[in-house]
XYZ file of C-alpha atoms in Angstrom:
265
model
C -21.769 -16.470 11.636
C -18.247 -17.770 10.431
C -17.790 -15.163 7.508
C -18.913 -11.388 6.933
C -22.275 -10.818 5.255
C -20.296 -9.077 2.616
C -18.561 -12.231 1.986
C -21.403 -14.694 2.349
C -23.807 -12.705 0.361
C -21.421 -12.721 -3.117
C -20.286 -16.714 -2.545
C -24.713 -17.810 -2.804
C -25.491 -15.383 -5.091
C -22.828 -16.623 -7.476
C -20.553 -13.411 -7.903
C -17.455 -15.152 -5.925
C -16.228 -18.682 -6.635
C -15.696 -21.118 -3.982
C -12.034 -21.080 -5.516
C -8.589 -20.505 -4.229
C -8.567 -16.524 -6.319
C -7.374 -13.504 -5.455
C -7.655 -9.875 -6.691
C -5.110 -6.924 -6.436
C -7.404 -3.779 -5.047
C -7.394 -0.487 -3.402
C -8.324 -1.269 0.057
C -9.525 0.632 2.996
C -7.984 -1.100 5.988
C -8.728 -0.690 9.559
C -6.745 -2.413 12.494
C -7.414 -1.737 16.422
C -5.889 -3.494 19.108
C -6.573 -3.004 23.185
C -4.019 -1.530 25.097
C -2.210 -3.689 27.614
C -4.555 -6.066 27.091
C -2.340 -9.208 28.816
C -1.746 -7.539 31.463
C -5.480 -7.078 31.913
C -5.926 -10.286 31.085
C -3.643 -10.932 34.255
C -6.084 -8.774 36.719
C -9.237 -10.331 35.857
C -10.852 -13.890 36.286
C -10.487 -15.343 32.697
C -14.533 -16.228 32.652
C -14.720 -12.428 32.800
C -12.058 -11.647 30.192
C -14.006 -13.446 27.920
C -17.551 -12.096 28.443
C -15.743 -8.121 28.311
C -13.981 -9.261 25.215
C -16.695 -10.968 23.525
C -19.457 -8.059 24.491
C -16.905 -5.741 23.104
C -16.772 -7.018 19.890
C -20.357 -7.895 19.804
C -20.616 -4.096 19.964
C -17.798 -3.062 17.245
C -18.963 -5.938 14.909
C -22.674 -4.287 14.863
C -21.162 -0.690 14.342
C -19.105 -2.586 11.622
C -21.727 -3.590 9.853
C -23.460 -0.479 10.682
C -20.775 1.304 8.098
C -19.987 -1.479 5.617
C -16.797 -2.928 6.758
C -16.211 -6.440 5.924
C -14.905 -8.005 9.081
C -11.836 -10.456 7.942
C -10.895 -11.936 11.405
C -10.485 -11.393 15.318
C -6.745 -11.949 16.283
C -6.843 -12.582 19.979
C -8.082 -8.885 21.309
C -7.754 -7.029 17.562
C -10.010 -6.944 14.290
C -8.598 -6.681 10.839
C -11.381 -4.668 9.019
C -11.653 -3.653 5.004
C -13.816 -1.697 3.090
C -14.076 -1.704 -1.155
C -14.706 -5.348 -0.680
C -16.694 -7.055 -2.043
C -18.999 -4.127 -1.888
C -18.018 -0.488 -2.623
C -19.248 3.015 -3.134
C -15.708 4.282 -4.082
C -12.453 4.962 -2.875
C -13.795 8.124 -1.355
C -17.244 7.148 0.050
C -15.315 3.981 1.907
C -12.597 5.855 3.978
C -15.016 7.811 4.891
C -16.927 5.033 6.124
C -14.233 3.196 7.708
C -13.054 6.926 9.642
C -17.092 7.215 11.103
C -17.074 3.751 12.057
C -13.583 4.226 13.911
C -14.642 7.306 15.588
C -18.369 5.692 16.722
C -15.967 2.387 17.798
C -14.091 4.699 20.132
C -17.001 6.351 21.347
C -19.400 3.102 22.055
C -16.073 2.041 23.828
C -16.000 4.744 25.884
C -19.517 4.004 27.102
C -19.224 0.352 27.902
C -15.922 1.565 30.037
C -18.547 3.811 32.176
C -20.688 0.472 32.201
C -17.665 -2.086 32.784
C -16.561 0.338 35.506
C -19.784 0.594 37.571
C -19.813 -3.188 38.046
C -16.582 -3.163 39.662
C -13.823 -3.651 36.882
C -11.360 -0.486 37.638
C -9.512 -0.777 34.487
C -11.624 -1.757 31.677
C -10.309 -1.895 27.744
C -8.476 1.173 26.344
C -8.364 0.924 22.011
C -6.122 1.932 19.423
C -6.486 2.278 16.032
C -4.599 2.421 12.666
C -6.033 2.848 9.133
C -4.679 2.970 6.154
C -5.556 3.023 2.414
C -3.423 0.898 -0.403
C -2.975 -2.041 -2.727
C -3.487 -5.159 -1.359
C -4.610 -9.149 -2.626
C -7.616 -9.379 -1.220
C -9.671 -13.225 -2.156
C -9.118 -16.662 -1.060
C -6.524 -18.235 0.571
C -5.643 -21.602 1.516
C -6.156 -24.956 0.012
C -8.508 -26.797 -1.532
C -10.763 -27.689 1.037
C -10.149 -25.097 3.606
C -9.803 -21.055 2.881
C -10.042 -18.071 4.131
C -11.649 -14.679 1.949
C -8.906 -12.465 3.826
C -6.669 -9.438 2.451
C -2.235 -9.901 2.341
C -0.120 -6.952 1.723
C 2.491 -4.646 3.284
C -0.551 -2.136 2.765
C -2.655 -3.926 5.438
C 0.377 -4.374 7.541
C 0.658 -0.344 7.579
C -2.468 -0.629 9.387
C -1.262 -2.492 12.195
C 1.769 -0.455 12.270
C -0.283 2.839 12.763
C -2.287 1.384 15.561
C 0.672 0.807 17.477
C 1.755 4.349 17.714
C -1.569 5.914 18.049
C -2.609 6.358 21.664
C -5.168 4.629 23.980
C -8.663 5.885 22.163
C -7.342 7.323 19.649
C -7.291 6.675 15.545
C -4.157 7.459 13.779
C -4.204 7.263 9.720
C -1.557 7.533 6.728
C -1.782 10.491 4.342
C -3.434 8.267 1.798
C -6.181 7.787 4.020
C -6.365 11.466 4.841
C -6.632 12.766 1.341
C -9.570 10.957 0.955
C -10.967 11.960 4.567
C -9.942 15.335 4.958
C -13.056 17.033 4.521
C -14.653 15.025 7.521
C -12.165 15.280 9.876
C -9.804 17.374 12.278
C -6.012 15.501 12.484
C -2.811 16.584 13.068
C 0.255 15.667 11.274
C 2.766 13.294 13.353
C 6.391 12.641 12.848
C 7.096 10.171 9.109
C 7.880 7.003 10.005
C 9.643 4.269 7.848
C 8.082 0.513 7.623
C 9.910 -2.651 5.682
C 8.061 -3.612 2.438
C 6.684 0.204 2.129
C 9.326 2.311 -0.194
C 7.629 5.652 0.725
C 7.715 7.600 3.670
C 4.635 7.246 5.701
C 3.105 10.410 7.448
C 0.664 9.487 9.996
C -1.909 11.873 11.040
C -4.052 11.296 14.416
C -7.285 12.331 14.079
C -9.246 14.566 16.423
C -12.272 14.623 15.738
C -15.212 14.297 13.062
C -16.411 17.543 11.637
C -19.539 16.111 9.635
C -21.873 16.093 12.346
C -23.097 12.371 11.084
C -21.305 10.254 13.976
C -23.921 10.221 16.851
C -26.287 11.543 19.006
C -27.060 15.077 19.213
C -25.538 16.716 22.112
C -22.657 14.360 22.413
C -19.466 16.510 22.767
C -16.326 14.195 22.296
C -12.852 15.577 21.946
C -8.961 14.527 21.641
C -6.032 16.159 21.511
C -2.654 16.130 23.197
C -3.703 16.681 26.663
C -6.996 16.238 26.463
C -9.658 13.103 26.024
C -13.466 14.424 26.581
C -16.659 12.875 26.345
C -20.066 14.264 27.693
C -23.676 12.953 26.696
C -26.077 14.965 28.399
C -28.556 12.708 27.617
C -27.582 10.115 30.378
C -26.415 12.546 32.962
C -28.305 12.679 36.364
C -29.698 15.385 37.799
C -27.987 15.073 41.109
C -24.373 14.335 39.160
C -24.831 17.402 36.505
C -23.164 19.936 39.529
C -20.578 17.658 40.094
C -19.915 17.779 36.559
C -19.836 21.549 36.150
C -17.587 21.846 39.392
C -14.893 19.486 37.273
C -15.432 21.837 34.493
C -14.717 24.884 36.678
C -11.957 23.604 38.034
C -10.325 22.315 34.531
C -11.058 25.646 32.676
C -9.155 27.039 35.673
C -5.934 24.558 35.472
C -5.587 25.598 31.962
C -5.498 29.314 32.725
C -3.126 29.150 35.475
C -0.929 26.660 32.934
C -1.134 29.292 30.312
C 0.046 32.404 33.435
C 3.267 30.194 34.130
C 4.165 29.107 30.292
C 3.877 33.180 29.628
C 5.895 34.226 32.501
């Protein structure tokens, strides 16, 4: 319950040393974070905080583990998240991987929200997310008698970088990542950015949406773009909400063709 599967598995079946090592390796590494999540903190009762934040990453953990990710650590409201190690199917085969078990995170998220917000909590948690893929030392850390099987490198802190300018549910990834994702995924290019202790020019790409068909439920339509966030699963609708929901449809289809009358004229 302390350390990933992953991790725990290669330590007792004698392919990792209980020794302070470490490895240099191409790494796929995912970082999310909640969005204005102490000033939520300030809103609600902290007994509450901590069952929402603690059934949220009950949920992303299983999902996790769902896709292969080792899970290195929780940092107060984020998770640090790797792939290629200590298990891997290729560079390849683990950003893609990482990018369905980002866009499943945002979408499970998006349903506890509709939960969350039925019992009364008006502003429930909003994720980002950053990944990138790169170099990093990746083994244990620490001393003698107390370590850590965690991942250092300006490669991971890339990740945490791209979070930070992606927006609230969304997944934003470096070109490194994208190369290997591109077939799987819709994404538009954002503007470079420059980070100290990465020589190259970054260009981050924001995904918007997964193209496979292997992220979820049939009949789940999810969708982002500038302007728009979307989700609809059918399969939980009611009958007496399902008008409702074509009336907002209506009346959206009809906001973006009386936008599109004043942007020609």
């Amino acid at each position: 319950r302390y350390i990933s599967p992953q991790v725990y598995k290669s330590i007792f079946s004698g392919q990792k040393d209980v020794i302070i090592h470490t490895e240099r390796k191409k790494l796929t590494i995912f970082f999310s974070d909640i969005q204005n999540f102490t000033a939520t903190t300030e809103r609600l009762q902290p007994e509450l905080i901590t069952q929402l934040l603690n059934e949220y990453f009950t949920e992303m953990s299983v999902i996790a583990h769902e896709h292969g990710g080792t899970i290195d650590k929780f940092i107060g409201d984020a998770m640090l998240i790797f792939f290629d190690d200590p298990e891997t199917k290729g560079d390849r085969a683990d950003a893609q991987a990482c990018l369905r078990m980002a866009w499943n995170m945002q979408r499970r998220l998006v349903e506890l929200n509709a939960k969350w917000r039925a019992s009364g909590i008006e502003h429930p948690f909003k994720s980002r997310i950053g990944i990138n893929s790169g170099y990093c030392n990746v083994g244990n850390f620490g001393s003698a008698d107390r370590m850590d099987y965690t991942i250092i490198g300006a490669e991971a802190n890339l990740a945490a970088r791209l979070q930070a300018i992606a927006e609230p549910g969304g997944i934003v990834i470096s070109y490194e990542t994208f190369a290997l994702v591109s077939d799987i995924i819709t994404a538009h290019a954002l503007p470079p950015i420059t980070m100290k202790g990465i020589s190259r020019e970054v260009v981050p790409y924001s995904v918007d949406s997964i193209v496979d068909g292997s992220t979820g439920k049939s009949g789940v339509v999810m969708e982002r773009m500038p302007g728009l966030d979307f989700y609809l699963d059918p399969s939980v609708v009611k009958l007496s909400d399902a008008e409702r929901i074509r009336s907002v449809l209506k009346d959206a289809l009809a906001s973006l063709e009386k936008s599109n009358i004043n942007l020609a004229t």
